[in-house]
CSV table of C-alpha atoms in Angstrom, one decimal:
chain,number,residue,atom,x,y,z
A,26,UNK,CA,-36.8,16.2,-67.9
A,27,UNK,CA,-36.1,13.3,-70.0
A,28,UNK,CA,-32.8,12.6,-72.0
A,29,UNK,CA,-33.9,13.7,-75.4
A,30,UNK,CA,-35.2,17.1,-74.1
A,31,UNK,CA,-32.1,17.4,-71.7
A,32,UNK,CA,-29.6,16.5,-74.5
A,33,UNK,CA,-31.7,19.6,-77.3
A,34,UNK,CA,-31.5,21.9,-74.5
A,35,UNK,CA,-28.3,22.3,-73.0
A,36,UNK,CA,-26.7,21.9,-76.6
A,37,UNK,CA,-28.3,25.0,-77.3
A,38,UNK,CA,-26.9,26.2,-74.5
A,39,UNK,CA,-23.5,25.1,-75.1
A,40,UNK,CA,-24.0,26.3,-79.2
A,41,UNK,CA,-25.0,29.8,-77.5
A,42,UNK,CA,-21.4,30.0,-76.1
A,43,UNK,CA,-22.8,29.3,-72.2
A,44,UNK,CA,-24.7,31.5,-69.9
A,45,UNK,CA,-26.9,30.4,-67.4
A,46,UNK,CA,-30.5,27.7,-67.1
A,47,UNK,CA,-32.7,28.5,-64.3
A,48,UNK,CA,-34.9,25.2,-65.3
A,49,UNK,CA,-31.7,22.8,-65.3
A,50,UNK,CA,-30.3,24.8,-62.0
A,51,UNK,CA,-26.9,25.2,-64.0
A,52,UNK,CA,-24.0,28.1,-65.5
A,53,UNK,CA,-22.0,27.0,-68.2
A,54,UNK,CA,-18.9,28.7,-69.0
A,55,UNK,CA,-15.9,28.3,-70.7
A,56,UNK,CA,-12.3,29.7,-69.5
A,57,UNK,CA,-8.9,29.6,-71.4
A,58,UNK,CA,-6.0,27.5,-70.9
A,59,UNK,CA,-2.0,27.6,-72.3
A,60,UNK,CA,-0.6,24.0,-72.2
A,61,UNK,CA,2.6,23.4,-70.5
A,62,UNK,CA,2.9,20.5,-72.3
A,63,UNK,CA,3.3,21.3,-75.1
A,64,UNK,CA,7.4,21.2,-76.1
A,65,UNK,CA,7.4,17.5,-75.4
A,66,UNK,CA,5.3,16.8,-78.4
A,67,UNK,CA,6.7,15.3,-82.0
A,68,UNK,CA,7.9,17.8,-84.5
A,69,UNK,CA,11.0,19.1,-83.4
A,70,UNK,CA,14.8,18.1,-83.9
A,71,UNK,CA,16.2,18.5,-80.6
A,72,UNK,CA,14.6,17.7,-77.1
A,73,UNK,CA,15.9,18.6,-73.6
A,74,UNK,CA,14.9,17.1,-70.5
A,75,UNK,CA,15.7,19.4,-67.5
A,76,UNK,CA,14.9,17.1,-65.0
A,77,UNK,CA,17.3,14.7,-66.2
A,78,UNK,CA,19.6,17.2,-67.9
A,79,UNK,CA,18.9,15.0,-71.4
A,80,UNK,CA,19.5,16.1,-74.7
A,81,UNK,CA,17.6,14.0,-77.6
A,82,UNK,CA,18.3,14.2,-80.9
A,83,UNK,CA,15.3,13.5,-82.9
A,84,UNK,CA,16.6,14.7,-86.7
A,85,UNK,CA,16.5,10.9,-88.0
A,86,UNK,CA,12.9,10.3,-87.2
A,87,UNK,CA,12.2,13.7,-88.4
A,88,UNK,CA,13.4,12.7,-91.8
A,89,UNK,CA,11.3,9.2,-92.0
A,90,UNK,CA,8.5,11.1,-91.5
A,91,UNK,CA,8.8,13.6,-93.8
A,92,UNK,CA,9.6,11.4,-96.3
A,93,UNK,CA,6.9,9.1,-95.0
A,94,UNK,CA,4.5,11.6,-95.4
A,95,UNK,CA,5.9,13.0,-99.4
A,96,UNK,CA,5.5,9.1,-100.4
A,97,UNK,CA,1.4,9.8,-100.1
A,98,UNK,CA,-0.2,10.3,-103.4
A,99,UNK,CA,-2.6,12.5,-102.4
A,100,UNK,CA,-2.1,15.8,-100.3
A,101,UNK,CA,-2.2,15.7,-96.6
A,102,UNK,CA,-0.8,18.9,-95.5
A,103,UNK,CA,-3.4,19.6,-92.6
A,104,UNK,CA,-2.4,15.7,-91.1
A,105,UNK,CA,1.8,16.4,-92.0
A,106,UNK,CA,1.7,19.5,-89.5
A,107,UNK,CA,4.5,18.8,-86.9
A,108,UNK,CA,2.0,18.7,-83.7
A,109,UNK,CA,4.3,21.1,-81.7
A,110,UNK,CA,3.4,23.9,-84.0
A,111,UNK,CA,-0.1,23.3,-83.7
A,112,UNK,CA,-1.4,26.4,-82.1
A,113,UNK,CA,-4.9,25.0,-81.2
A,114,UNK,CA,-3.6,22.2,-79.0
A,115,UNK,CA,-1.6,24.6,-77.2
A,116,UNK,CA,-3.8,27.7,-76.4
A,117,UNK,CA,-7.7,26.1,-76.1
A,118,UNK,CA,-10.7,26.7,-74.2
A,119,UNK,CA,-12.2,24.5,-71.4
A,120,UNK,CA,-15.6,24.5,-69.8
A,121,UNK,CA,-17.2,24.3,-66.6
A,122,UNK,CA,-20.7,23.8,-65.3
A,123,UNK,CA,-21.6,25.0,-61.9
A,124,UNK,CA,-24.2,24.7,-60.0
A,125,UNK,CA,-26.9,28.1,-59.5
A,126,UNK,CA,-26.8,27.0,-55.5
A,127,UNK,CA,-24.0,28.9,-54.6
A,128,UNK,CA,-22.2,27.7,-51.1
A,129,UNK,CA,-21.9,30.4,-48.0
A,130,UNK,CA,-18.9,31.3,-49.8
A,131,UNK,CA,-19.5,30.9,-53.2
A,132,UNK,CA,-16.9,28.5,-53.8
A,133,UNK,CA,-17.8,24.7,-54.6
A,134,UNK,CA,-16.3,22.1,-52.5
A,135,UNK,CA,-16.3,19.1,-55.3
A,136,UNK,CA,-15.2,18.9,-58.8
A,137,UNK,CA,-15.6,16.6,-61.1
A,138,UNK,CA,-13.6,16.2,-63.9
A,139,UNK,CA,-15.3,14.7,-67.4
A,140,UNK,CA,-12.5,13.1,-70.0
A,141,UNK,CA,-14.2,12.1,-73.3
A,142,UNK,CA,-13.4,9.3,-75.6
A,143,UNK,CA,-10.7,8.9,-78.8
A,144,UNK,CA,-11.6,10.9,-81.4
A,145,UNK,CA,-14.1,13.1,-79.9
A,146,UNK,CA,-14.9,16.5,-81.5
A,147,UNK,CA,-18.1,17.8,-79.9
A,148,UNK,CA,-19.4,17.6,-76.4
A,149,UNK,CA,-22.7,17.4,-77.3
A,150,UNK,CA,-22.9,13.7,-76.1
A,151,UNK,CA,-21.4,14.4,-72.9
A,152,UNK,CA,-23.4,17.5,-71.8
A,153,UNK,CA,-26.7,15.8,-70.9
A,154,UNK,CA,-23.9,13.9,-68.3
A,155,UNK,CA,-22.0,16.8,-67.2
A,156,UNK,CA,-25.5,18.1,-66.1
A,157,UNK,CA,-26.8,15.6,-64.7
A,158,UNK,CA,-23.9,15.1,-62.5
A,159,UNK,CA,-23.9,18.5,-61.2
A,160,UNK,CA,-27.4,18.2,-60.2
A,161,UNK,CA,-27.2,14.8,-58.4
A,162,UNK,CA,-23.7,15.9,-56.5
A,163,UNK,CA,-23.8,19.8,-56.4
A,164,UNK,CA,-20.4,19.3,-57.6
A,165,UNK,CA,-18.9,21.8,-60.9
A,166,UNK,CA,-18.2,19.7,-64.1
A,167,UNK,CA,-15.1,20.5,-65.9
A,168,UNK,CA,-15.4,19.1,-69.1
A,169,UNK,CA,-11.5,19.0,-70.2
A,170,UNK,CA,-10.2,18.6,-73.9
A,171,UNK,CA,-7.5,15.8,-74.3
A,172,UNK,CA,-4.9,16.2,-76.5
A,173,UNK,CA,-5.6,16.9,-80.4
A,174,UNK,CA,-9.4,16.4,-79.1
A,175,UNK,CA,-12.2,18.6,-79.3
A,176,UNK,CA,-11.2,22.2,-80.3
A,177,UNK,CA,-7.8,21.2,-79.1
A,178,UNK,CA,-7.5,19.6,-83.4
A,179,UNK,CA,-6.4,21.2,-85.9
A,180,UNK,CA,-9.9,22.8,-87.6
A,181,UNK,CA,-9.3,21.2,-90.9
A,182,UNK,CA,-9.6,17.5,-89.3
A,183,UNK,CA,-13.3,18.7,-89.0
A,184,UNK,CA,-13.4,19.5,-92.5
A,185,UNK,CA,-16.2,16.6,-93.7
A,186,UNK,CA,-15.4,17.3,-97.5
A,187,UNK,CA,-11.7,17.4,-97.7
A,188,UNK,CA,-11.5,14.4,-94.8
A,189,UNK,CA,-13.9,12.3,-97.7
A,190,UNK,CA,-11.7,13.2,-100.3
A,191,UNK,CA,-8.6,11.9,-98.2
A,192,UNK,CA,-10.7,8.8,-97.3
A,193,UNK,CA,-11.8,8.0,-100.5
A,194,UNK,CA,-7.8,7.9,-102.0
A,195,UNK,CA,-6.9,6.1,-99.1
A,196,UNK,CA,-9.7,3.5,-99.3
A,197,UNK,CA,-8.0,3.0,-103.4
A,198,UNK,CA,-5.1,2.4,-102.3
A,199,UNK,CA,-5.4,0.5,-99.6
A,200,UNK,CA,-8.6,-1.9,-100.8
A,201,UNK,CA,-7.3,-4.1,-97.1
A,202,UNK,CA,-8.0,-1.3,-95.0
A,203,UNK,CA,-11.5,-1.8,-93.3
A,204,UNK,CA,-13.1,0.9,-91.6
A,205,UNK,CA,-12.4,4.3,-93.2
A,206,UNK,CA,-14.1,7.1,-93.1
A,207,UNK,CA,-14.2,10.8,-93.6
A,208,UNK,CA,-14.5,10.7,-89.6
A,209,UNK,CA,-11.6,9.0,-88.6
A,210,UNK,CA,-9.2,9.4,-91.5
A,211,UNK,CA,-7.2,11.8,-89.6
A,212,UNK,CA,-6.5,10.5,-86.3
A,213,UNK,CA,-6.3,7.3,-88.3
A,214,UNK,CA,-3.6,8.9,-90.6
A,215,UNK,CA,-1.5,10.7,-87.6
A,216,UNK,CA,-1.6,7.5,-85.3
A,217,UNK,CA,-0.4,4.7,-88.7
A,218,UNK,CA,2.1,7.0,-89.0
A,219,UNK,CA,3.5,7.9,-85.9
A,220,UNK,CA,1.8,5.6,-83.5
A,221,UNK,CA,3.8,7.0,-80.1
A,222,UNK,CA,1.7,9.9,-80.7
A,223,UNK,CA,-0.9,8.4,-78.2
A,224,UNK,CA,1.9,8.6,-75.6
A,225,UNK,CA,3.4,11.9,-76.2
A,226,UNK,CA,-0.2,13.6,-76.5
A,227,UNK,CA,-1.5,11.7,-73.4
A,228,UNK,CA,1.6,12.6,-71.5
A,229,UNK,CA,0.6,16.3,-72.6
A,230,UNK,CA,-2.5,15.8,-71.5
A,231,UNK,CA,-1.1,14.7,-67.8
A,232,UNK,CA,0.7,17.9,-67.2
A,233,UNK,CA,-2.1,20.3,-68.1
A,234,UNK,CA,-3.9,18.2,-66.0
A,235,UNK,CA,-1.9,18.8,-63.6
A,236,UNK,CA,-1.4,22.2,-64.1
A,237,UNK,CA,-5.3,22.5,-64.0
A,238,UNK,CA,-5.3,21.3,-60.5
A,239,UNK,CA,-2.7,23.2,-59.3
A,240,UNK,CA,-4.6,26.1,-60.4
A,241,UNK,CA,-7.3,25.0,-58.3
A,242,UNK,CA,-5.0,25.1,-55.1
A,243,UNK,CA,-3.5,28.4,-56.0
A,244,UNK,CA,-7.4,29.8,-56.0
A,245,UNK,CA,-6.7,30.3,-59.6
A,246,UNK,CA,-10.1,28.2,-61.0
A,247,UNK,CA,-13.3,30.4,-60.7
A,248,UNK,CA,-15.8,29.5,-58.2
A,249,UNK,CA,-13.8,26.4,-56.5
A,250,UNK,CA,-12.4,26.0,-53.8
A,251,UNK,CA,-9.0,25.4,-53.3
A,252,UNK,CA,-9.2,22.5,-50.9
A,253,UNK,CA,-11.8,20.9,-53.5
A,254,UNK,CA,-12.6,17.0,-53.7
A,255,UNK,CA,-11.5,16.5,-57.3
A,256,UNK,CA,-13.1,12.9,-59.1
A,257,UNK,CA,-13.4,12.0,-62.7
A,258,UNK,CA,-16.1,11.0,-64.8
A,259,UNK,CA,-14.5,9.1,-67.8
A,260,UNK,CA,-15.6,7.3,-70.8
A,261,UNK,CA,-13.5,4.9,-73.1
A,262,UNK,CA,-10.2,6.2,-73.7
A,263,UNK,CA,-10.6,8.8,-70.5
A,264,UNK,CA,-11.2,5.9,-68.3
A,265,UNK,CA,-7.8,4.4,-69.5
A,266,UNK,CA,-6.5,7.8,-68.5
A,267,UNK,CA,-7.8,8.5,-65.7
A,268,UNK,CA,-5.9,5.3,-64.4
A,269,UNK,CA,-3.0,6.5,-65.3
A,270,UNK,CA,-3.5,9.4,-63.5
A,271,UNK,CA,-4.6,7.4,-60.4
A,272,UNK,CA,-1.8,4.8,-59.8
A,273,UNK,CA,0.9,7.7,-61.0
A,274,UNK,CA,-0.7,10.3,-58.6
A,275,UNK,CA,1.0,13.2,-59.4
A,276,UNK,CA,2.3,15.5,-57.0
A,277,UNK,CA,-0.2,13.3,-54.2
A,278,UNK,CA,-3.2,15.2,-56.4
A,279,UNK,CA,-5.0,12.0,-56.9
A,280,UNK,CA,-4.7,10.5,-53.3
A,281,UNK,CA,-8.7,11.0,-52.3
A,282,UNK,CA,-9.9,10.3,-56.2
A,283,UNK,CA,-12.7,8.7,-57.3
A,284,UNK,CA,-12.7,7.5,-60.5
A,285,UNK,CA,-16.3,6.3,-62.4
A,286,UNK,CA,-15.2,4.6,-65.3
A,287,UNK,CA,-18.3,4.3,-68.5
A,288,UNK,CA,-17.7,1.9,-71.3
A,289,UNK,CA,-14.0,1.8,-70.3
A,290,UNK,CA,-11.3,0.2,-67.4
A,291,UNK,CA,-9.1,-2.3,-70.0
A,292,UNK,CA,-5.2,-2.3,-71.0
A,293,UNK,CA,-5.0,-0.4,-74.6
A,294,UNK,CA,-4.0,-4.2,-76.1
A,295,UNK,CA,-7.8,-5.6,-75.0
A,296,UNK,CA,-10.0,-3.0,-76.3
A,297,UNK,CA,-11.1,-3.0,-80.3
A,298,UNK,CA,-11.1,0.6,-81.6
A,299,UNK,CA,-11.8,-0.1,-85.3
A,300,UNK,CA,-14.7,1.6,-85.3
A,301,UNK,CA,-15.6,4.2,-88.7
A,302,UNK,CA,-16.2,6.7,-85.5
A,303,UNK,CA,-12.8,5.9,-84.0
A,304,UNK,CA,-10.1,4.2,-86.0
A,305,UNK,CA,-10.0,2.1,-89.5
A,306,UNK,CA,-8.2,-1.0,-89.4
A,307,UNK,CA,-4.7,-0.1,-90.2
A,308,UNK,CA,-4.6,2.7,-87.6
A,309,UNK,CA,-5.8,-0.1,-84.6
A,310,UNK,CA,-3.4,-2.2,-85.4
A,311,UNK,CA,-0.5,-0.1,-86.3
A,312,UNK,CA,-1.4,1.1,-82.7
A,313,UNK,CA,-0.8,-1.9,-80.5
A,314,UNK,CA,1.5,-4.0,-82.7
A,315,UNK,CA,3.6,-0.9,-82.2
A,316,UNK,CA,3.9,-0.9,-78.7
A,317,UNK,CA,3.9,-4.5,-78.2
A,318,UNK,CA,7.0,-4.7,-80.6
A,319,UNK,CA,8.3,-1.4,-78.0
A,320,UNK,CA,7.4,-3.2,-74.8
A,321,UNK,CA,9.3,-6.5,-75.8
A,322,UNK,CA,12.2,-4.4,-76.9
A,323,UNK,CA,12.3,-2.5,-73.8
A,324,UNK,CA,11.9,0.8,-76.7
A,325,UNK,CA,14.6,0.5,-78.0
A,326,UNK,CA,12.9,1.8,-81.1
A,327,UNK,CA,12.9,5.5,-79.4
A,328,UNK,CA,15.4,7.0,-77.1
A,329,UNK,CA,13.5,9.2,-75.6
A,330,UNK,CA,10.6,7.1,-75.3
A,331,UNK,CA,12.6,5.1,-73.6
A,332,UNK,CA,14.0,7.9,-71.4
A,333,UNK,CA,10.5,8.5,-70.2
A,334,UNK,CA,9.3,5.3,-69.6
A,335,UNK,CA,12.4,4.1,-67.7
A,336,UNK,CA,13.5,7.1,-65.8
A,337,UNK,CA,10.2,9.7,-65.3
A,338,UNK,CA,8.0,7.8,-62.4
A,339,UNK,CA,4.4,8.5,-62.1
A,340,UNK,CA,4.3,9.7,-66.4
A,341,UNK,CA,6.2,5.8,-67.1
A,342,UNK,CA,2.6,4.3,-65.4
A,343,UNK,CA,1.6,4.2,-68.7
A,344,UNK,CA,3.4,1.4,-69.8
A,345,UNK,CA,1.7,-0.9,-67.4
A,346,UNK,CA,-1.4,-0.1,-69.2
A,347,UNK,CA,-0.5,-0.4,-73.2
A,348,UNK,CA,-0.6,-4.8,-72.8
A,349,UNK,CA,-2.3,-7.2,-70.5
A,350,UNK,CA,0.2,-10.1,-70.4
A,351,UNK,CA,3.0,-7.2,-69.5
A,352,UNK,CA,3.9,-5.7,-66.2
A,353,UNK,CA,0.7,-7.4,-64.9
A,354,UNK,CA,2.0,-7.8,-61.1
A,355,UNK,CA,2.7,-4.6,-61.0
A,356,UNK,CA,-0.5,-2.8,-62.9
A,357,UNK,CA,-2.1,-5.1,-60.8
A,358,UNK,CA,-0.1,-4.3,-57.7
A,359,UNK,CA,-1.3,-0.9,-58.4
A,360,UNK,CA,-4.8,-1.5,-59.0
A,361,UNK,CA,-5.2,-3.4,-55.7
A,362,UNK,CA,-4.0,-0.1,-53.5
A,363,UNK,CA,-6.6,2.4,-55.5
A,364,UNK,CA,-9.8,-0.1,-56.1
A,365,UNK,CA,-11.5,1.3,-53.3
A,366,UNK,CA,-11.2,4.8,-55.6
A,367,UNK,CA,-12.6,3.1,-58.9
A,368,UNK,CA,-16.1,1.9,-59.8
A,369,UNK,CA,-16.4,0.4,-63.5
A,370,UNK,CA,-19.8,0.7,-65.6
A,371,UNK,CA,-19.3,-1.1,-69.1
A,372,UNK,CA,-22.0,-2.2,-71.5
A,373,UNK,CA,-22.8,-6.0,-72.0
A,374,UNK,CA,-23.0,-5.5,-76.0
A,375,UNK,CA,-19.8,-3.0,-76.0
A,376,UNK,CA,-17.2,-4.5,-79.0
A,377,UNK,CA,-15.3,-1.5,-78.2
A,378,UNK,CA,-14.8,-2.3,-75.0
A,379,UNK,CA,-15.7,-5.6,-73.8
A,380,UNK,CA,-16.8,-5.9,-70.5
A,381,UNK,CA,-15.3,-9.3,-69.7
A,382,UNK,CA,-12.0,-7.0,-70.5
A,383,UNK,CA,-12.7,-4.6,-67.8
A,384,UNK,CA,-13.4,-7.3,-65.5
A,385,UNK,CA,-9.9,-8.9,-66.0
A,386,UNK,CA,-8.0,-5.6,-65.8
A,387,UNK,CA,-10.1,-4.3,-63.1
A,388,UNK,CA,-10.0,-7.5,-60.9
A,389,UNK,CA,-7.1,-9.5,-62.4
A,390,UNK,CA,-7.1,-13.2,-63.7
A,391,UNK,CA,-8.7,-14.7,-60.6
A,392,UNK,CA,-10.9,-11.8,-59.9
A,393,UNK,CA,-9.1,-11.3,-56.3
A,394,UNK,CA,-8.9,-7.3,-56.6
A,395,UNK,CA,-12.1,-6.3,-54.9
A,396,UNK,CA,-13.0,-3.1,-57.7
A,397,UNK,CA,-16.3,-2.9,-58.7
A,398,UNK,CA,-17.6,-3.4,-61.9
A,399,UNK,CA,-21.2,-3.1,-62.6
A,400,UNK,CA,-22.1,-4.2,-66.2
A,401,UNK,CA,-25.5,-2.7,-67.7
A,402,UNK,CA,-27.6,-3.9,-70.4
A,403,UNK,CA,-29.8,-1.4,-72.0
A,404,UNK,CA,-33.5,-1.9,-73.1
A,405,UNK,CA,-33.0,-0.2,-76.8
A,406,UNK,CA,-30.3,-0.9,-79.4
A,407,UNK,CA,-26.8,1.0,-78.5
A,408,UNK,CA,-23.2,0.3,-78.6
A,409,UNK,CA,-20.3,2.0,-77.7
A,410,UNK,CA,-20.3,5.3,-79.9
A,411,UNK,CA,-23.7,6.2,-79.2
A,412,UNK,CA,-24.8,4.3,-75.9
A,413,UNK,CA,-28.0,6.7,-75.1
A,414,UNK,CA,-30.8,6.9,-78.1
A,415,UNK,CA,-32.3,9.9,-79.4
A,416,UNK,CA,-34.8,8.2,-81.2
A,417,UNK,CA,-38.6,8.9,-80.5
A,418,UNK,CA,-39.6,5.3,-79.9
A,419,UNK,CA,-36.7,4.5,-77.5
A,420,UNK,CA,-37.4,7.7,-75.6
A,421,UNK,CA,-38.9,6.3,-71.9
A,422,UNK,CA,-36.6,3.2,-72.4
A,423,UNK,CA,-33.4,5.7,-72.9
A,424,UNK,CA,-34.6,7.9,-69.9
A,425,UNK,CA,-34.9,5.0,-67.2
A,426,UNK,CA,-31.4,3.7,-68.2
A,427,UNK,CA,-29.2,7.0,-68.2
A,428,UNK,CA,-31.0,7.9,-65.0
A,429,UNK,CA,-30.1,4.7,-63.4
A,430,UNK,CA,-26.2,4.8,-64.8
A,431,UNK,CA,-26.5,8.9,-63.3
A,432,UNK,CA,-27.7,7.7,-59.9
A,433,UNK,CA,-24.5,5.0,-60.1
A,434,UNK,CA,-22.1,7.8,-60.8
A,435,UNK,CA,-23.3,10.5,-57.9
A,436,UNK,CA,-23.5,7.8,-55.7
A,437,UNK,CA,-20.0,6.7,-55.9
A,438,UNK,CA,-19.1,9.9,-56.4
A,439,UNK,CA,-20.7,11.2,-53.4
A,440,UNK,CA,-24.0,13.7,-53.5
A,441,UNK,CA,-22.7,16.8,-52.0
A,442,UNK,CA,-24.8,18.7,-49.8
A,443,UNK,CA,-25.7,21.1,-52.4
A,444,UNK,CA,-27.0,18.9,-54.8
A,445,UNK,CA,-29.7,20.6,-56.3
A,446,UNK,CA,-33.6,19.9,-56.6
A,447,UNK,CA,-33.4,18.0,-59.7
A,448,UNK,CA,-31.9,15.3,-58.5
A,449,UNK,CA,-34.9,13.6,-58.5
């Protein structure tokens, strides 16, 4: 089956709330989930860290932003919400595709977790790769929501017409501001304004992911096995997670992970979200001047930011990957003892993220840590948003590359011995 009919058909699968496809060999379904993460994120006055026995008091930075957000002449009540009472990040639905093969015990020996890019909404994109994947590995796909991503955002985010309205007062008054759009005004709204959102919603995003897997060891997870192989499959902003997730190895979770890495792999300072799909311009550069000024400052800016990234090990690996110049021995350190676990894929006409990036964070200055990265060229026009056509005219060129960058992924990944038929 080629892309275009793969991509039409499992869509409709997905939009038909799961079930299973005899002809693609897989089940989708989707399965709830209550964050634990949830009471570190911004919106309250007082924070308490039981590990540490910490109280933060967070009143004054309350106050700037409300009075941050009243100074906007336009109404933004859906992007002034405190995200610790939003009730969709915190109780969400994830999916999982499964193989029809079933094992002698019904129970899949390999999962691989999917992690989408920065300002995502739909899995449509990523469910012709989800498939795929399970049909070249025999492994389940669990395609899991990030933070404020997906149907983890507030609903109204979504909302075309009142996001257009927004983005046309905020193009009026600020005529500088390149980029906008009724698609990325709100993250590009909630990160100007609050920039160590990325941190305190990714660092959600690490302890349900967390959680999820410990779920899988308590036989919690439907239809895997609690001595899985977990890998990831991520794209963009996932990739830059997932290597978090790597070099902090959480609870040892992550010792045996494989990590593919599609149009991603760099430090968050050398990759160029301004995108009217991902960020307008104030929002990208609000978003690493921010944690350049923090990193040289040693965040000072934040108490318990600071907190975090002095005193919580594993969750403080972030901070090796917000600048390239910064922390380098170590991130680098790091990358050395886990590039055996990592294979990189970017795109040689990415601006998002540019492959020559991904080499130098993947394999340092002098290109002495022995990861590999695999930049791919494909025959039709594509960048980062939308690397796989669905035009007519590109169909057969579009088919021959996603099949080669699938056969890359289950490779490294390792075909399991019930991949299915299709895996042809």
């Amino acid at each position: 089956m080629d892309y275009q009919s793969l991509y039409y058909q499992i869509k409709a699968l997905m939009k038909a709330g799961g079930g299973k496809d005899e002809t693609l060999g897989i089940c989708l379904k989707k399965y709830p989930f209550t964050s634990p993460g949830a009471q570190i994120l911004p919106g309250k006055d007082h924070y308490y860290c039981p590990r540490h026995e910490r109280l933060f008091d967070e009143t004054k930075t309350a106050d700037i932003l409300a009075k941050e957000a009243t100074e906007h002449h336009y109404n933004l009540h859906p992007l002034k919400m405190k995200d610790s009472t939003i009730e969709e990040n915190k109780y969400f639905d994830y999916f999982i595709l499964h193989p029809l093969e079933k094992t002698s015990d019904g129970l899949n020996k390999g999962v691989i977790l999917l992690f989408h890019g920065l300002n995502e909404k739909s899995w449509d994109k990523y469910l012709p790769w989800a498939v795929r994947l399970v049909q070249l590995t025999g492994k389940s796909v669990v395609l899991f929501p990030i933070a404020f991503h997906m149907n983890r955002a507030h609903k109204s985010w979504s909302d075309i017409k009142s996001m257009h309205e927004i983005a046309l007062i905020r193009q009026q008054n600020h005529p500088g501001f390149s980029n906008i759009s009724a698609v990325n005004t709100a993250i590009s709204i909630r990160l100007g304004n609050q920039p160590d959102r990325l941190f305190w919603s990714g660092l959600q995003t690490y302890q349900d992911i967390s959680q999820f897997i410990k779920k899988i060891k308590k036989e919690q997870i439907e239809g895997i096995d609690p001595e899985a192989s977990i890998d990831f499959f991520a794209y963009s902003i996932g990739a830059f997670f997932s290597l978090i997730l790597l070099m902090a190895n959480p609870y040892g979770y992550f010792s045996h992970t494989k990590l593919f890495a599609f149009c991603g792999g760099t430090t968050l300072d050398r990759s160029f979200p301004i995108s009217k799909y991902i960020l307008d311009s104030n929002a990208g550069q609000t978003l690493n001047s921010y944690f350049s000024e923090q990193l040289h400052n040693h965040f000072q800016g934040s108490e318990r930011l600071a907190h975090y990234m002095d005193h919580h090990e594993g969750e403080n690996v972030f901070k090796l990957m917000l600048h390239y110049n910064l922390y380098k021995e170590l991130r680098e350190a790091k990358m050395a003892t886990i590039h055996n676990q990592v294979m990189a894929v970017p795109l040689k006409k990415d601006t998002i993220i540019p492959p020559v990036e991904v080499l130098s964070t993947l394999k340092g200055d002098y290109r002495d840590i022995p990861t590999r990265v695999e930049p791919m060229d494909f025959d039709y026009p594509y960048d980062h948003v939308h690397p796989f056509s669905l035009m007519e005219k590109y169909r057969s060129k579009t088919g021959k590359d996603f099949e080669e960058l699938m056969h890359k992924a289950a490779d490294f990944l390792e075909r399991g011995e019930h991949a299915s038929p299709f895996n042809a």
